[in-house]
Amino acid sequence: AKFSNNDNDFCTPVQIDFADETEFYADSVLWVFEGGLPATSNDLSPKVEYNVAGKYDVTLIAYNEFGTDTLFLDDYFEFNEGVNLQINADKTTMCRGEFVTVESSGADVYTWSPVLSITVLQANQSRVRFSPNNTMTYNVSATKNNGCSASGS
């Protein structure tokens, strides 16, 4: 038994696309995905969601007229907890000369852009004050210490 997957994102939630690549054609397969949704599948190329951080095993059992071949990979995936970015402002509209204070949560470090008219109120930029002279949209990039990131505006 042999398979491949698109293992390029290790922050939850994540969807992984698997593909059976058994060398001798499999008449049928059974996948077992610890911690995945679905937990099992008979599809040759299943899509599996992982929503909780942790280490997970993957098993592929391939069946054909010659017998059974099993591939078990212990702790094959390790997923980090993703960013659940929350952005809250003390007001949604303002007039020239007013301030709006914005608090962000769900990550460890925040980077705001553009940097015009921003006063940083917390060292990690989770709390900032904006005082733009014109209509502006501010964007934030939020990163956790585990490398997972998200963005919003």
PDB file of N, CA and C in Angstrom, residues 39-96:
ATOM      1  N   ALA A  39     -13.622   9.467   9.695  1.00  0.00           N
ATOM      2  CA  ALA A  39     -12.624   8.659  10.400  1.00  0.00           C
ATOM      3  C   ALA A  39     -12.169   7.484   9.547  1.00  0.00           C
ATOM      4  N   THR A  40     -13.043   7.020   8.639  1.00  0.00           N
ATOM      5  CA  THR A  40     -12.698   5.944   7.706  1.00  0.00           C
ATOM      6  C   THR A  40     -13.274   6.276   6.336  1.00  0.00           C
ATOM      7  N   SER A  41     -12.686   5.664   5.306  1.00  0.00           N
ATOM      8  CA  SER A  41     -13.192   5.874   3.951  1.00  0.00           C
ATOM      9  C   SER A  41     -12.800   4.695   3.067  1.00  0.00           C
ATOM     10  N   ASN A  42     -13.659   4.397   2.087  1.00  0.00           N
ATOM     11  CA  ASN A  42     -13.353   3.401   1.063  1.00  0.00           C
ATOM     12  C   ASN A  42     -13.062   4.055  -0.286  1.00  0.00           C
ATOM     13  N   ASP A  43     -13.037   5.388  -0.332  1.00  0.00           N
ATOM     14  CA  ASP A  43     -12.722   6.105  -1.560  1.00  0.00           C
ATOM     15  C   ASP A  43     -11.239   5.956  -1.878  1.00  0.00           C
ATOM     16  N   LEU A  44     -10.902   5.916  -3.171  1.00  0.00           N
ATOM     17  CA  LEU A  44      -9.489   5.856  -3.557  1.00  0.00           C
ATOM     18  C   LEU A  44      -8.777   7.169  -3.267  1.00  0.00           C
ATOM     19  N   SER A  45      -9.501   8.286  -3.352  1.00  0.00           N
ATOM     20  CA  SER A  45      -8.904   9.612  -3.118  1.00  0.00           C
ATOM     21  C   SER A  45      -9.794  10.442  -2.189  1.00  0.00           C
ATOM     22  N   PRO A  46      -9.787  10.113  -0.911  1.00  0.00           N
ATOM     23  CA  PRO A  46     -10.664  10.834   0.013  1.00  0.00           C
ATOM     24  C   PRO A  46     -10.124  12.207   0.402  1.00  0.00           C
ATOM     25  N   LYS A  47     -11.037  13.072   0.812  1.00  0.00           N
ATOM     26  CA  LYS A  47     -10.715  14.378   1.391  1.00  0.00           C
ATOM     27  C   LYS A  47     -11.047  14.274   2.874  1.00  0.00           C
ATOM     28  N   VAL A  48     -10.086  14.658   3.714  1.00  0.00           N
ATOM     29  CA  VAL A  48     -10.254  14.483   5.154  1.00  0.00           C
ATOM     30  C   VAL A  48      -9.996  15.805   5.862  1.00  0.00           C
ATOM     31  N   GLU A  49     -10.869  16.145   6.793  1.00  0.00           N
ATOM     32  CA  GLU A  49     -10.720  17.371   7.580  1.00  0.00           C
ATOM     33  C   GLU A  49     -10.162  17.037   8.953  1.00  0.00           C
ATOM     34  N   TYR A  50      -9.244  17.890   9.393  1.00  0.00           N
ATOM     35  CA  TYR A  50      -8.712  17.827  10.753  1.00  0.00           C
ATOM     36  C   TYR A  50      -8.987  19.180  11.395  1.00  0.00           C
ATOM     37  N   ASN A  51      -9.710  19.161  12.507  1.00  0.00           N
ATOM     38  CA  ASN A  51     -10.122  20.407  13.155  1.00  0.00           C
ATOM     39  C   ASN A  51      -9.474  20.643  14.518  1.00  0.00           C
ATOM     40  N   VAL A  52      -8.806  19.630  15.057  1.00  0.00           N
ATOM     41  CA  VAL A  52      -8.218  19.721  16.386  1.00  0.00           C
ATOM     42  C   VAL A  52      -6.713  19.478  16.282  1.00  0.00           C
ATOM     43  N   ALA A  53      -5.926  20.321  16.931  1.00  0.00           N
ATOM     44  CA  ALA A  53      -4.475  20.161  16.933  1.00  0.00           C
ATOM     45  C   ALA A  53      -4.094  18.829  17.573  1.00  0.00           C
ATOM     46  N   GLY A  54      -2.997  18.237  17.088  1.00  0.00           N
ATOM     47  CA  GLY A  54      -2.508  16.988  17.669  1.00  0.00           C
ATOM     48  C   GLY A  54      -1.746  16.173  16.651  1.00  0.00           C
ATOM     49  N   LYS A  55      -1.305  14.987  17.079  1.00  0.00           N
ATOM     50  CA  LYS A  55      -0.607  14.034  16.213  1.00  0.00           C
ATOM     51  C   LYS A  55      -1.578  12.922  15.855  1.00  0.00           C
ATOM     52  N   TYR A  56      -1.566  12.546  14.570  1.00  0.00           N
ATOM     53  CA  TYR A  56      -2.556  11.573  14.102  1.00  0.00           C
ATOM     54  C   TYR A  56      -1.931  10.516  13.205  1.00  0.00           C
ATOM     55  N   ASP A  57      -2.407   9.276  13.399  1.00  0.00           N
ATOM     56  CA  ASP A  57      -1.990   8.142  12.574  1.00  0.00           C
ATOM     57  C   ASP A  57      -2.833   8.102  11.304  1.00  0.00           C
ATOM     58  N   VAL A  58      -2.267   7.481  10.264  1.00  0.00           N
ATOM     59  CA  VAL A  58      -3.000   7.205   9.027  1.00  0.00           C
ATOM     60  C   VAL A  58      -2.731   5.753   8.652  1.00  0.00           C
ATOM     61  N   THR A  59      -3.790   5.039   8.295  1.00  0.00           N
ATOM     62  CA  THR A  59      -3.668   3.653   7.855  1.00  0.00           C
ATOM     63  C   THR A  59      -4.344   3.504   6.502  1.00  0.00           C
ATOM     64  N   LEU A  60      -3.655   2.815   5.582  1.00  0.00           N
ATOM     65  CA  LEU A  60      -4.241   2.455   4.291  1.00  0.00           C
ATOM     66  C   LEU A  60      -4.132   0.950   4.142  1.00  0.00           C
ATOM     67  N   ILE A  61      -5.272   0.311   3.923  1.00  0.00           N
ATOM     68  CA  ILE A  61      -5.303  -1.128   3.660  1.00  0.00           C
ATOM     69  C   ILE A  61      -5.805  -1.297   2.230  1.00  0.00           C
ATOM     70  N   ALA A  62      -4.976  -1.911   1.383  1.00  0.00           N
ATOM     71  CA  ALA A  62      -5.315  -2.123  -0.035  1.00  0.00           C
ATOM     72  C   ALA A  62      -5.591  -3.608  -0.260  1.00  0.00           C
ATOM     73  N   TYR A  63      -6.683  -3.881  -0.969  1.00  0.00           N
ATOM     74  CA  TYR A  63      -7.094  -5.258  -1.243  1.00  0.00           C
ATOM     75  C   TYR A  63      -7.090  -5.495  -2.744  1.00  0.00           C
ATOM     76  N   ASN A  64      -6.588  -6.664  -3.155  1.00  0.00           N
ATOM     77  CA  ASN A  64      -6.753  -7.114  -4.541  1.00  0.00           C
ATOM     78  C   ASN A  64      -6.751  -8.639  -4.556  1.00  0.00           C
ATOM     79  N   GLU A  65      -6.778  -9.232  -5.749  1.00  0.00           N
ATOM     80  CA  GLU A  65      -6.889 -10.690  -5.868  1.00  0.00           C
ATOM     81  C   GLU A  65      -5.701 -11.426  -5.266  1.00  0.00           C
ATOM     82  N   PHE A  66      -4.596 -10.734  -5.035  1.00  0.00           N
ATOM     83  CA  PHE A  66      -3.392 -11.367  -4.481  1.00  0.00           C
ATOM     84  C   PHE A  66      -3.316 -11.278  -2.963  1.00  0.00           C
ATOM     85  N   GLY A  67      -4.216 -10.480  -2.360  1.00  0.00           N
ATOM     86  CA  GLY A  67      -4.211 -10.393  -0.915  1.00  0.00           C
ATOM     87  C   GLY A  67      -4.408  -8.981  -0.407  1.00  0.00           C
ATOM     88  N   THR A  68      -3.832  -8.746   0.748  1.00  0.00           N
ATOM     89  CA  THR A  68      -4.000  -7.485   1.452  1.00  0.00           C
ATOM     90  C   THR A  68      -2.631  -6.882   1.749  1.00  0.00           C
ATOM     91  N   ASP A  69      -2.547  -5.559   1.583  1.00  0.00           N
ATOM     92  CA  ASP A  69      -1.315  -4.843   1.908  1.00  0.00           C
ATOM     93  C   ASP A  69      -1.707  -3.684   2.818  1.00  0.00           C
ATOM     94  N   THR A  70      -1.037  -3.575   3.968  1.00  0.00           N
ATOM     95  CA  THR A  70      -1.369  -2.553   4.952  1.00  0.00           C
ATOM     96  C   THR A  70      -0.191  -1.616   5.161  1.00  0.00           C
ATOM     97  N   LEU A  71      -0.482  -0.326   5.147  1.00  0.00           N
ATOM     98  CA  LEU A  71       0.502   0.702   5.469  1.00  0.00           C
ATOM     99  C   LEU A  71      -0.028   1.468   6.673  1.00  0.00           C
ATOM    100  N   PHE A  72       0.718   1.419   7.785  1.00  0.00           N
ATOM    101  CA  PHE A  72       0.347   2.141   8.996  1.00  0.00           C
ATOM    102  C   PHE A  72       1.444   3.148   9.286  1.00  0.00           C
ATOM    103  N   LEU A  73       1.064   4.420   9.395  1.00  0.00           N
ATOM    104  CA  LEU A  73       2.027   5.475   9.693  1.00  0.00           C
ATOM    105  C   LEU A  73       1.647   6.120  11.024  1.00  0.00           C
ATOM    106  N   ASP A  74       2.453   5.833  12.036  1.00  0.00           N
ATOM    107  CA  ASP A  74       2.235   6.339  13.387  1.00  0.00           C
ATOM    108  C   ASP A  74       2.555   7.827  13.448  1.00  0.00           C
ATOM    109  N   ASP A  75       1.634   8.621  13.998  1.00  0.00           N
ATOM    110  CA  ASP A  75       1.830  10.073  14.136  1.00  0.00           C
ATOM    111  C   ASP A  75       2.272  10.713  12.814  1.00  0.00           C
ATOM    112  N   TYR A  76       1.647  10.316  11.718  1.00  0.00           N
ATOM    113  CA  TYR A  76       2.029  10.791  10.380  1.00  0.00           C
ATOM    114  C   TYR A  76       1.856  12.297  10.245  1.00  0.00           C
ATOM    115  N   PHE A  77       0.793  12.832  10.827  1.00  0.00           N
ATOM    116  CA  PHE A  77       0.548  14.273  10.793  1.00  0.00           C
ATOM    117  C   PHE A  77       0.661  14.843  12.186  1.00  0.00           C
ATOM    118  N   GLU A  78       1.189  16.060  12.257  1.00  0.00           N
ATOM    119  CA  GLU A  78       1.120  16.835  13.485  1.00  0.00           C
ATOM    120  C   GLU A  78       0.577  18.204  13.113  1.00  0.00           C
ATOM    121  N   PHE A  79      -0.612  18.515  13.607  1.00  0.00           N
ATOM    122  CA  PHE A  79      -1.273  19.770  13.300  1.00  0.00           C
ATOM    123  C   PHE A  79      -1.208  20.704  14.499  1.00  0.00           C
ATOM    124  N   ASN A  80      -0.901  21.960  14.232  1.00  0.00           N
ATOM    125  CA  ASN A  80      -0.908  22.998  15.257  1.00  0.00           C
ATOM    126  C   ASN A  80      -2.276  23.666  15.298  1.00  0.00           C
ATOM    127  N   GLU A  81      -2.592  24.237  16.439  1.00  0.00           N
ATOM    128  CA  GLU A  81      -3.846  24.973  16.563  1.00  0.00           C
ATOM    129  C   GLU A  81      -3.777  26.230  15.706  1.00  0.00           C
ATOM    130  N   GLY A  82      -4.738  26.396  14.831  1.00  0.00           N
ATOM    131  CA  GLY A  82      -4.786  27.558  13.947  1.00  0.00           C
ATOM    132  C   GLY A  82      -5.212  28.826  14.683  1.00  0.00           C
ATOM    133  N   VAL A  83      -5.169  29.929  13.971  1.00  0.00           N
ATOM    134  CA  VAL A  83      -5.542  31.231  14.514  1.00  0.00           C
ATOM    135  C   VAL A  83      -7.047  31.430  14.370  1.00  0.00           C
ATOM    136  N   ASN A  84      -7.693  31.759  15.464  1.00  0.00           N
ATOM    137  CA  ASN A  84      -9.102  32.137  15.440  1.00  0.00           C
ATOM    138  C   ASN A  84      -9.140  33.646  15.661  1.00  0.00           C
ATOM    139  N   LEU A  85      -8.874  34.390  14.602  1.00  0.00           N
ATOM    140  CA  LEU A  85      -8.718  35.838  14.691  1.00  0.00           C
ATOM    141  C   LEU A  85     -10.051  36.527  14.984  1.00  0.00           C
ATOM    142  N   GLN A  86     -10.064  37.303  16.054  1.00  0.00           N
ATOM    143  CA  GLN A  86     -11.216  38.112  16.430  1.00  0.00           C
ATOM    144  C   GLN A  86     -10.771  39.574  16.443  1.00  0.00           C
ATOM    145  N   ILE A  87     -11.537  40.446  15.813  1.00  0.00           N
ATOM    146  CA  ILE A  87     -11.232  41.881  15.773  1.00  0.00           C
ATOM    147  C   ILE A  87     -12.462  42.633  16.273  1.00  0.00           C
ATOM    148  N   ASN A  88     -12.261  43.460  17.289  1.00  0.00           N
ATOM    149  CA  ASN A  88     -13.368  44.223  17.863  1.00  0.00           C
ATOM    150  C   ASN A  88     -12.975  45.687  17.971  1.00  0.00           C
ATOM    151  N   ALA A  89     -13.841  46.571  17.482  1.00  0.00           N
ATOM    152  CA  ALA A  89     -13.601  48.020  17.551  1.00  0.00           C
ATOM    153  C   ALA A  89     -14.614  48.647  18.500  1.00  0.00           C
ATOM    154  N   ASP A  90     -14.196  49.740  19.170  1.00  0.00           N
ATOM    155  CA  ASP A  90     -15.124  50.391  20.086  1.00  0.00           C
ATOM    156  C   ASP A  90     -16.177  51.216  19.355  1.00  0.00           C
ATOM    157  N   LYS A  91     -15.995  51.420  18.041  1.00  0.00           N
ATOM    158  CA  LYS A  91     -17.029  52.032  17.200  1.00  0.00           C
ATOM    159  C   LYS A  91     -16.754  51.665  15.747  1.00  0.00           C
ATOM    160  N   THR A  92     -17.787  51.726  14.937  1.00  0.00           N
ATOM    161  CA  THR A  92     -17.641  51.329  13.533  1.00  0.00           C
ATOM    162  C   THR A  92     -17.586  52.515  12.584  1.00  0.00           C
ATOM    163  N   THR A  93     -18.033  53.679  13.016  1.00  0.00           N
ATOM    164  CA  THR A  93     -17.917  54.892  12.206  1.00  0.00           C
ATOM    165  C   THR A  93     -17.346  55.992  13.085  1.00  0.00           C
ATOM    166  N   MET A  94     -16.680  56.935  12.452  1.00  0.00           N
ATOM    167  CA  MET A  94     -16.103  58.045  13.197  1.00  0.00           C
ATOM    168  C   MET A  94     -15.939  59.246  12.291  1.00  0.00           C
ATOM    169  N   CYS A  95     -15.801  60.376  12.887  1.00  0.00           N
ATOM    170  CA  CYS A  95     -15.599  61.626  12.158  1.00  0.00           C
ATOM    171  C   CYS A  95     -14.129  62.039  12.259  1.00  0.00           C
ATOM    172  N   ARG A  96     -13.745  62.953  11.374  1.00  0.00           N
ATOM    173  CA  ARG A  96     -12.376  63.467  11.362  1.00  0.00           C
ATOM    174  C   ARG A  96     -12.004  63.971  12.760  1.00  0.00           C
TER     175      ARG A  96
END
